[in-house]
XYZ file of C-alpha atoms in Angstrom:
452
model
C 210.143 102.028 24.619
C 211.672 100.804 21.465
C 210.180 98.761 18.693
C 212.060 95.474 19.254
C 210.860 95.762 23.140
C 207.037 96.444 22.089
C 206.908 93.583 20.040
C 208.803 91.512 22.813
C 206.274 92.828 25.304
C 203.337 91.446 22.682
C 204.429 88.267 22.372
C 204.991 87.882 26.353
C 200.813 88.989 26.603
C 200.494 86.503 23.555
C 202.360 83.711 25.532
C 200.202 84.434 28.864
C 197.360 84.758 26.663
C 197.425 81.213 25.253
C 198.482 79.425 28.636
C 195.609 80.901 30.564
C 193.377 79.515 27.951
C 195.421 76.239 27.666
C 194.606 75.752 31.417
C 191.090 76.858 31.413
C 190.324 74.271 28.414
C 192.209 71.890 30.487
C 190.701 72.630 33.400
C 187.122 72.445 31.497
C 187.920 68.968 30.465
C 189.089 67.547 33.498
C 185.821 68.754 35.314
C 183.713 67.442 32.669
C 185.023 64.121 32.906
C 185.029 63.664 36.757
C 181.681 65.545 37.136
C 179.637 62.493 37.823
C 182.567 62.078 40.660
C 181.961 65.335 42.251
C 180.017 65.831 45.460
C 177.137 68.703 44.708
C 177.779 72.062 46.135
C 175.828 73.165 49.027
C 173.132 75.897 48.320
C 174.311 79.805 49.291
C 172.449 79.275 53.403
C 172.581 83.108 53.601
C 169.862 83.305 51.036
C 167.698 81.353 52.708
C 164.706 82.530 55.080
C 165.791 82.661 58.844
C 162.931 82.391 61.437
C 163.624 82.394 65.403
C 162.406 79.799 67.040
C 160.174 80.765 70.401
C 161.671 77.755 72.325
C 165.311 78.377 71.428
C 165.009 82.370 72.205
C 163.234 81.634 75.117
C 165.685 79.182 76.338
C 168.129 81.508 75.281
C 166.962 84.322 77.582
C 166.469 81.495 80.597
C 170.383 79.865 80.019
C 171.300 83.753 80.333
C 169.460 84.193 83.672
C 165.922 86.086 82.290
C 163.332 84.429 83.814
C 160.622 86.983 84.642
C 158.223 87.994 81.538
C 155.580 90.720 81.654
C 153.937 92.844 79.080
C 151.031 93.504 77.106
C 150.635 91.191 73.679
C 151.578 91.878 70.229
C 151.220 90.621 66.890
C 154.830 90.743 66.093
C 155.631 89.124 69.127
C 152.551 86.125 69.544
C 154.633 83.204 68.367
C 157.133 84.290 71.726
C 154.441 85.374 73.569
C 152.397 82.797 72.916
C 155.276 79.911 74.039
C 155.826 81.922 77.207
C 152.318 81.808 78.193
C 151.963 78.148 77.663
C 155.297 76.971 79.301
C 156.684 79.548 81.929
C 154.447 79.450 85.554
C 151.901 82.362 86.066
C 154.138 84.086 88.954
C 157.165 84.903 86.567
C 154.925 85.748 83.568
C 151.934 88.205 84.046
C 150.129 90.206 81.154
C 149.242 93.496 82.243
C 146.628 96.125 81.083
C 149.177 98.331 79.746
C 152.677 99.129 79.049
C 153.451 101.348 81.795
C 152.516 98.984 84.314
C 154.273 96.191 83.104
C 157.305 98.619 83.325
C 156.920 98.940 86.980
C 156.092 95.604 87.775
C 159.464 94.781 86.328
C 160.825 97.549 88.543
C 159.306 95.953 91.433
C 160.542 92.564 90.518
C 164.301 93.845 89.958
C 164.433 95.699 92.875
C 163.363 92.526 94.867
C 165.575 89.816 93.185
C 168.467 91.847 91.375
C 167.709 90.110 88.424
C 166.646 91.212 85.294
C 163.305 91.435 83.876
C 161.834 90.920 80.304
C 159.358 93.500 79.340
C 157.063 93.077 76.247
C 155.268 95.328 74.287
C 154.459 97.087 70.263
C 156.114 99.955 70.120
C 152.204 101.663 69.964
C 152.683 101.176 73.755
C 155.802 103.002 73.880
C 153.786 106.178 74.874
C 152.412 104.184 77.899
C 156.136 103.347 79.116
C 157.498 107.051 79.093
C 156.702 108.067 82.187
C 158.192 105.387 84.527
C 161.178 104.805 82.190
C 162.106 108.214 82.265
C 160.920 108.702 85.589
C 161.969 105.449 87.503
C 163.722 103.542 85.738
C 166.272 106.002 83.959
C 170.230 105.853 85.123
C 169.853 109.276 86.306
C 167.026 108.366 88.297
C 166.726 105.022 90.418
C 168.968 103.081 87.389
C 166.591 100.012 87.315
C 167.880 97.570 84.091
C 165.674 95.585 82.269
C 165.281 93.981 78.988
C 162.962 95.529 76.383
C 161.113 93.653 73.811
C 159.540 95.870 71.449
C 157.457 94.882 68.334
C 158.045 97.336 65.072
C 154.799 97.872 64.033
C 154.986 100.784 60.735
C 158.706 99.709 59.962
C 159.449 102.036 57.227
C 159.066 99.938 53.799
C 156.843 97.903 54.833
C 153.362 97.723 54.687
C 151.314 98.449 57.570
C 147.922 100.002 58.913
C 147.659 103.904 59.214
C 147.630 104.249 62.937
C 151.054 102.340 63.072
C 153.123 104.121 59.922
C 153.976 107.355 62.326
C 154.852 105.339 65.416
C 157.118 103.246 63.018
C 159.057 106.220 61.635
C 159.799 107.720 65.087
C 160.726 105.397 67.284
C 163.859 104.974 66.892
C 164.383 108.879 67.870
C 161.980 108.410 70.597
C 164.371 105.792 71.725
C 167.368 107.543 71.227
C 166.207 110.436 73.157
C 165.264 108.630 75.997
C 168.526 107.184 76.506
C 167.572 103.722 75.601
C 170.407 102.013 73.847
C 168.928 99.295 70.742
C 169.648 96.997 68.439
C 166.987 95.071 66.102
C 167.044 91.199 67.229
C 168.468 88.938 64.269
C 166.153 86.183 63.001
C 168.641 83.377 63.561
C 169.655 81.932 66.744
C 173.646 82.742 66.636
C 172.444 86.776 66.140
C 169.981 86.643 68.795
C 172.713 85.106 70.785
C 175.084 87.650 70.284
C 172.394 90.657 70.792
C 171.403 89.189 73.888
C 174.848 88.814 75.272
C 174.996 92.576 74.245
C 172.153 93.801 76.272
C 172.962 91.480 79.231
C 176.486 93.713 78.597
C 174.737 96.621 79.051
C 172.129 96.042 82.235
C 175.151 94.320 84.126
C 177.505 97.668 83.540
C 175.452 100.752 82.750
C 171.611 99.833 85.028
C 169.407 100.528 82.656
C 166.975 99.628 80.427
C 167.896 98.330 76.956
C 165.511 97.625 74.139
C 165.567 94.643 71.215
C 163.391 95.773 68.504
C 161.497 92.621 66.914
C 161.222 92.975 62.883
C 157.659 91.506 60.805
C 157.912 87.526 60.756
C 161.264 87.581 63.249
C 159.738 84.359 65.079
C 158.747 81.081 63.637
C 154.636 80.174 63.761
C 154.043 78.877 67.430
C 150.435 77.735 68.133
C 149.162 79.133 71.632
C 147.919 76.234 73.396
C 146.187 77.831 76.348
C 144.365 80.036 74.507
C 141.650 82.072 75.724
C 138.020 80.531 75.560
C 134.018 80.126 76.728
C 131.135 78.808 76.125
C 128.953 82.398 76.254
C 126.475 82.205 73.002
C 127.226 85.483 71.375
C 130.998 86.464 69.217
C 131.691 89.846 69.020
C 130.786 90.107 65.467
C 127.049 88.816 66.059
C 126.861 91.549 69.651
C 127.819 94.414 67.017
C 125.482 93.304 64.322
C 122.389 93.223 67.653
C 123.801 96.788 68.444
C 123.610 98.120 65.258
C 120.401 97.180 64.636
C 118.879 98.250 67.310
C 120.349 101.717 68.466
C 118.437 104.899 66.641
C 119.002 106.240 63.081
C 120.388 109.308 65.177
C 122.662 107.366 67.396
C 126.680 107.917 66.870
C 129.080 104.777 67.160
C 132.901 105.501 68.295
C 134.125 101.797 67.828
C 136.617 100.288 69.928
C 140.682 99.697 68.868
C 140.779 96.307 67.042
C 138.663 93.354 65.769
C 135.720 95.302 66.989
C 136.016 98.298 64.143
C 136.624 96.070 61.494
C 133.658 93.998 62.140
C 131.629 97.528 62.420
C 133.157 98.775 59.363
C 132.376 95.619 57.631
C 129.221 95.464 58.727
C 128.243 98.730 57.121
C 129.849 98.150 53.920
C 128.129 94.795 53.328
C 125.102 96.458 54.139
C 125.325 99.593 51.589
C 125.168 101.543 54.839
C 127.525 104.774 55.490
C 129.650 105.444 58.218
C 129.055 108.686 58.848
C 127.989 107.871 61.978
C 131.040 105.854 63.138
C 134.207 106.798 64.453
C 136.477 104.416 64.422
C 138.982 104.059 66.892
C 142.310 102.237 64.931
C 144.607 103.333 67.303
C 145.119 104.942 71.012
C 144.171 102.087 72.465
C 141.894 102.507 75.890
C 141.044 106.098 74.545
C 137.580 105.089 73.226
C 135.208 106.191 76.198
C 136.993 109.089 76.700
C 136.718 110.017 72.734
C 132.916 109.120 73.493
C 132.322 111.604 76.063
C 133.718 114.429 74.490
C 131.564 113.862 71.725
C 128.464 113.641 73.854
C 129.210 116.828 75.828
C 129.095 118.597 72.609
C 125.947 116.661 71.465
C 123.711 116.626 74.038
C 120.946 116.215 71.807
C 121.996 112.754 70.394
C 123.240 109.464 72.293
C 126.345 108.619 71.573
C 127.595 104.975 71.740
C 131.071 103.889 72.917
C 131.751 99.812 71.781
C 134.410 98.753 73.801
C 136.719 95.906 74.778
C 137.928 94.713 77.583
C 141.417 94.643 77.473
C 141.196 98.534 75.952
C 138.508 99.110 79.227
C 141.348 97.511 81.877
C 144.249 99.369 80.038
C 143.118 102.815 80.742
C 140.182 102.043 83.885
C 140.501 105.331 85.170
C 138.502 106.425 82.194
C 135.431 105.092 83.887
C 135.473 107.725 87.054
C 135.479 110.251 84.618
C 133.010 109.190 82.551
C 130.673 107.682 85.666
C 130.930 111.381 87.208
C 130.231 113.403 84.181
C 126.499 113.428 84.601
C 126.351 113.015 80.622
C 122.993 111.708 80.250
C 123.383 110.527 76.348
C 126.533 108.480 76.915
C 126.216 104.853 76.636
C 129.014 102.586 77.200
C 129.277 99.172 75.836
C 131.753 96.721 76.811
C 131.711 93.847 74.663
C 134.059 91.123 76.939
C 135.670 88.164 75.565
C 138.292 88.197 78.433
C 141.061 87.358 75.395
C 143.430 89.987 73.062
C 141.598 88.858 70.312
C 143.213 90.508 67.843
C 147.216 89.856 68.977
C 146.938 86.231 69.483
C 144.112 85.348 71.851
C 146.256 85.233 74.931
C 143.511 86.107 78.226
C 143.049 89.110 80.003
C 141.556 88.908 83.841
C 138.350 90.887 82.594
C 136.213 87.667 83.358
C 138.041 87.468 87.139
C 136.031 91.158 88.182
C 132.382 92.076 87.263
C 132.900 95.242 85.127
C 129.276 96.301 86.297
C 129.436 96.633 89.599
C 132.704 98.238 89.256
C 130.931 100.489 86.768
C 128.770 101.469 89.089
C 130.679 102.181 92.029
C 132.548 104.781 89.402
C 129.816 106.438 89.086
C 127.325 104.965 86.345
C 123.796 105.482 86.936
C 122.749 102.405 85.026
C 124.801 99.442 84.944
C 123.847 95.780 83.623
C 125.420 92.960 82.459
C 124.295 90.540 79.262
C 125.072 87.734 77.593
C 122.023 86.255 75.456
C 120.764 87.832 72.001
C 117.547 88.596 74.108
C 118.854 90.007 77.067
C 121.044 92.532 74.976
C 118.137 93.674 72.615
C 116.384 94.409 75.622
C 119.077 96.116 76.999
C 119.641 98.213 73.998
C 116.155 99.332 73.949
C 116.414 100.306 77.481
C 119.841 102.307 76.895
C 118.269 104.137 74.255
C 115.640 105.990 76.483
C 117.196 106.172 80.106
C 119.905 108.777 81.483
C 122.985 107.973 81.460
C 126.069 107.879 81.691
C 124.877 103.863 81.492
C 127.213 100.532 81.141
C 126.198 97.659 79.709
C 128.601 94.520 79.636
C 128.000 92.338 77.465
C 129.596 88.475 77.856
C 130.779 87.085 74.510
C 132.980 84.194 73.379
C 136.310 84.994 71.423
C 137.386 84.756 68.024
C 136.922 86.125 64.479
C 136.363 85.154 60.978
C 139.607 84.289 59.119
C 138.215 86.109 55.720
C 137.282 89.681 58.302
C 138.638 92.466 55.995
C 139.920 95.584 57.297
C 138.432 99.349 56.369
C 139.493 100.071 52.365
C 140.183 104.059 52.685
C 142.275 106.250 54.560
C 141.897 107.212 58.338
C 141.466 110.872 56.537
C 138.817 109.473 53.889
C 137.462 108.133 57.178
C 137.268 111.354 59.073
C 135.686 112.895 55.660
C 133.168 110.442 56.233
C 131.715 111.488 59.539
C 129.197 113.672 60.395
C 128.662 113.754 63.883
C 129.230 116.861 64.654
C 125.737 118.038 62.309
C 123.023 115.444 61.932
C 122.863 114.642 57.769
C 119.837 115.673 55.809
C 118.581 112.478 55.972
C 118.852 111.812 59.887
C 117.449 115.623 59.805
C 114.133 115.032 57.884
C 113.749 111.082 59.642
C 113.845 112.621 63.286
C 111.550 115.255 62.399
C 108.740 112.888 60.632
C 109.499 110.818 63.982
C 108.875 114.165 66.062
C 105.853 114.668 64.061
C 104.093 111.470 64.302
C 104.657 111.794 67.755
C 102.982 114.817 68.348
C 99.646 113.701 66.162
C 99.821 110.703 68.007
C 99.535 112.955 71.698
C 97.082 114.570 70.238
C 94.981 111.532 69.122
C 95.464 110.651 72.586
C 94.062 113.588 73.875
C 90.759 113.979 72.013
C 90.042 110.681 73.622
C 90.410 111.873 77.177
C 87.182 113.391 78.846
C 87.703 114.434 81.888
C-alpha cells in the first residue's frame, strides 16, 4: 500500500469515526428530550424466581389424562402432594407404606384401565421401587408405563442432611441403569408442559416407566387442608422425654427415621447428656427394629430400646414376625403413633385404622400394650424394663412439632464415634455395679430377718 492510499484509508476511519459519534450524540439528545415520553422497559422475566403452582401441574397432568396418584410423601413434593390429597377422591389417590407398593398398585391400576398412573416418591425410596420396576414393570418384562415423580433429595450443590448427599449423587446412574428415561421438571408452567408432553411421548410409544425429577422449592407453598390430627394428650416430643426418663442408665436407644431423632438428640443436648447410648436412625427408613434386634442379640445383657413410628412400622411390617419370633428377651419396641408423616407434610397414614398391638401380638410378641396417657406410659415403661420380651408397646400421640426443633450438629460419623453400645462406659460400668451391690446387701438384710 502506498503512502497517498494510507493516508486516504485514515481519513475514511476519521470520517466513520466522527459520524458514528455525530449519531450517538444525536441519538443521546433526542432520547434525553423525549424520555419523560417513553414507556418504561419491562424488567429481564427470566431473572425472576419461577415456582409451579400445585393446581396448575395438577390440572396439567388431569387435561393430559393422569388421574390416578399414589406414593409415599415427600418434602420436596408436599405443596403437590398436599393439593392432591385435599382435592382428588380417595379411590384415585392412595398413600402407601412404601415405594414398592405404590409401584405395583400403579401396575395394578394400568393393567385394569390402560391408563397411566402417577407414582410419587424421594428418591430415598428409590431402593424400595427396584424390584418391581425392574421386575414388573420393565419393557423387557410385562412393559407397564407409568409416570414417575421423584423428589431430589442430596442434589449435588446443595445443602442437604447426610443420609440424603449419597442418594443425591447416584441417582441419576441408578436411573440410567435401570432403563428409566428422565428429565428434571421445570419450575414454570410452559416447561412442565412441555416435559409432560415428553413423558406422555414416551409411555404412549415405548411402555414404560418414565421419571420427572422434582428440584428444592420446584412447587409454590400449598397449605394441606386435611391434614392429619387428634385429640390424644401426649406429642411425640413429650412420649420421648417420659421414655427417656424412665428407661435404665444401662438401657440403649436406636431412634426412629425423622422428627423422632431430632427430638431425642435434642433432648440430650439440652440436657448436658451424651448420646452414647443412642443410635440414631437418619435414614433407611422402616429399618429401625430390625437395627434394634441385632443389637440386642449381641447384648443380651442390656435392653435395648427401638422408638419407632408408624409410618416407618407399616413401611417395612414384616419386620415385626421377625422380631416377635426371635425369642430376644431384652428387646423392647416402642411405637410412638401419630397416624400422620409428620415430618413430610403431615399428610395421614392408616396406622390409627388397625390396632398395632394386637397385630403385634399375633407376630409373635410376648407382651403387647397399648398407651396413651403420661401415666399409663410410665407405668408401662417400668413394666418393659423388667419383663421378657420381645415386648410392644404403642403408644397414641397427637401430631406435630416445634417450629424452632433443631436437627443433630455433627456428622453421622462424629455420631457413630459417639456410641458405645457395643461396651457399657466406665460410668454405666461402676453405676450397675453399686446397683448390683446394694442389691445384694439389701437380700441379705432381708435374710437375717427371716427365722424359720
Amino acid at each position: 500500500m502506498c503512502i497517498r492510499d494510507s493516508k486516504k484509508a485514515s481519513s475514511v476511519r476519521s470520517l466513520l469515526y466522527l459520524a458514528k459519534r455525530s449519531k450517538s450524540v444525536t441519538s443521546a439528545t433526542a432520547q434525553a428530550a423525549g424520555q419523560q415520553n417513553e414507556p418504561e422497559q419491562p424488567p429481564f422475566t427470566e431473572l425472576q424466581r419461577d415456582f409451579l403452582e400445585p393446581k396448575g401441574f395438577y390440572d396439567l397432568l388431569k387435561n393430559k389424562g393422569v388421574e390416578f396418584f399414589t406414593g409415599v410423601p415427600d418434602s420436596l413434593l408436599k405443596d403437590f402432594c398436599a393439593f392432591v390429597q385435599d382435592n382428588v377422591e380417595p379411590k384415585n389417590h392412595i398413600i402407601t407404606p412404601n415405594e414398592g407398593l405404590a409401584v405395583s398398585l400403579a401396575s395394578g391400576y394400568h393393567l385394569a384401565t390402560g391408563k397411566y398412573p402417577l407414582v410419587y416418591f424421594q428418591n430415598s425410596g428409590l431402593g424400595n421401587t427396584v424390584n418391581p420396576l425392574l421386575s414388573m414393570a420393565h419393557a423387557q418384562i410385562y412393559s407397564i408405563p407409568m409416570l414417575l415423580l421423584i423428589g431430589w433429595r442430596g442434589e449435588p450443590g446443595k445443602k442437604d442432611e447426610p443420609q440424603h448427599y449419597v442418594q443425591g449423587k447416584v441417582m441419576n446412574g441408578l436411573l440410567t441403569e435401570m432403563g428409566i428415561q428422565y428429565e428434571v421438571l421445570p419450575d414454570f408452567y410452559e416447561g412442565a408442559e412441555k416435559s409432560v408432553e415428553s413423558a406422555l411421548f414416551h409411555l404412549q410409544n415405548r411402555n414404560s416407566p418414565y421419571a420427572l425429577v422434582v428440584r428444592r422449592q420446584t412447587f409454590l407453598n400449598y397449605k394441606l387442608q386435611n391434614k392429619a390430627k387428634n385429640d390424644m394428650p401426649l406429642n411425640r416430643e413429650e412420649a420421648t422425654k417420659i421414655i427417656v426418663d424412665n428407661i435404665g442408665d444401662h438401657d440403649a436407644i436406636v431412634g426412629t427415621t425423622g422428627f423422632l431423632s431430632r427430638e431425642l438428640w435434642e433432648i440430650r443436648a439440652r440436657r448436658q447428656q451424651s448420646h452414647e447410648r443412642d443410635f440414631l436412625t437418619v435414614g433407611a427408613m422402616g429399618h429401625a427394629s430390625s437395627i434394634a434386634l441385632g443389637i440386642a442379640l449381641a447384648k443380651p445383657s442390656r435392653n435395648v430400646f427401638c422408638l419407632d413410628g408408624d409410618g416407618a412400622l407399616l413401611m417395612h411390617m414384616g419386620a415385626l414376625t421377625t422380631v416377635g419370633t426371635s425369642n430376644c428377651s431384652n428387646i423392647k419396641h416402642i411405637v410412638l403413633n401419630n397416624s400422620a408423616h409428620d415430618s413430610v407434610g403431615g399428610q395421614p397414614t392408616n396406622a390409627f385404622q388397625v390396632n398395632l398391638s394386637e397385630i403385634a401380638r399375633n407376630c409373635g410378641y410376648s407382651y403387647s400394650k397399648q398407651v396413651s396417657s403420661e401415666v399409663d406410659l410410665i407405668e408401662e415403661i417400668q413394666k418393659l424394663r423388667n419383663i421378657k420380651g420381645p415386648a410392644f408397646l404403642e403408644v397414641k400421640i397427637r401430631p406435630g412439632a416445634r417450629k424452632d426443633l433443631g436437627r443433630p450438629k455433627t456428622s453421622t460419623i462424629h455420631n457413630l464415634s459417639l456410641i458405645h453400645i457395643s461396651e457399657p462406659t466406665r460410668q454405666a460400668e461402676i453405676s450397675y455395679a453399686v446397683f448390683c451391690l446394694k442389691k445384694k446387701k439389701r437380700k441379705i438384710e432381708l435374710l437375717s430377718l427371716i427365722h424359720i
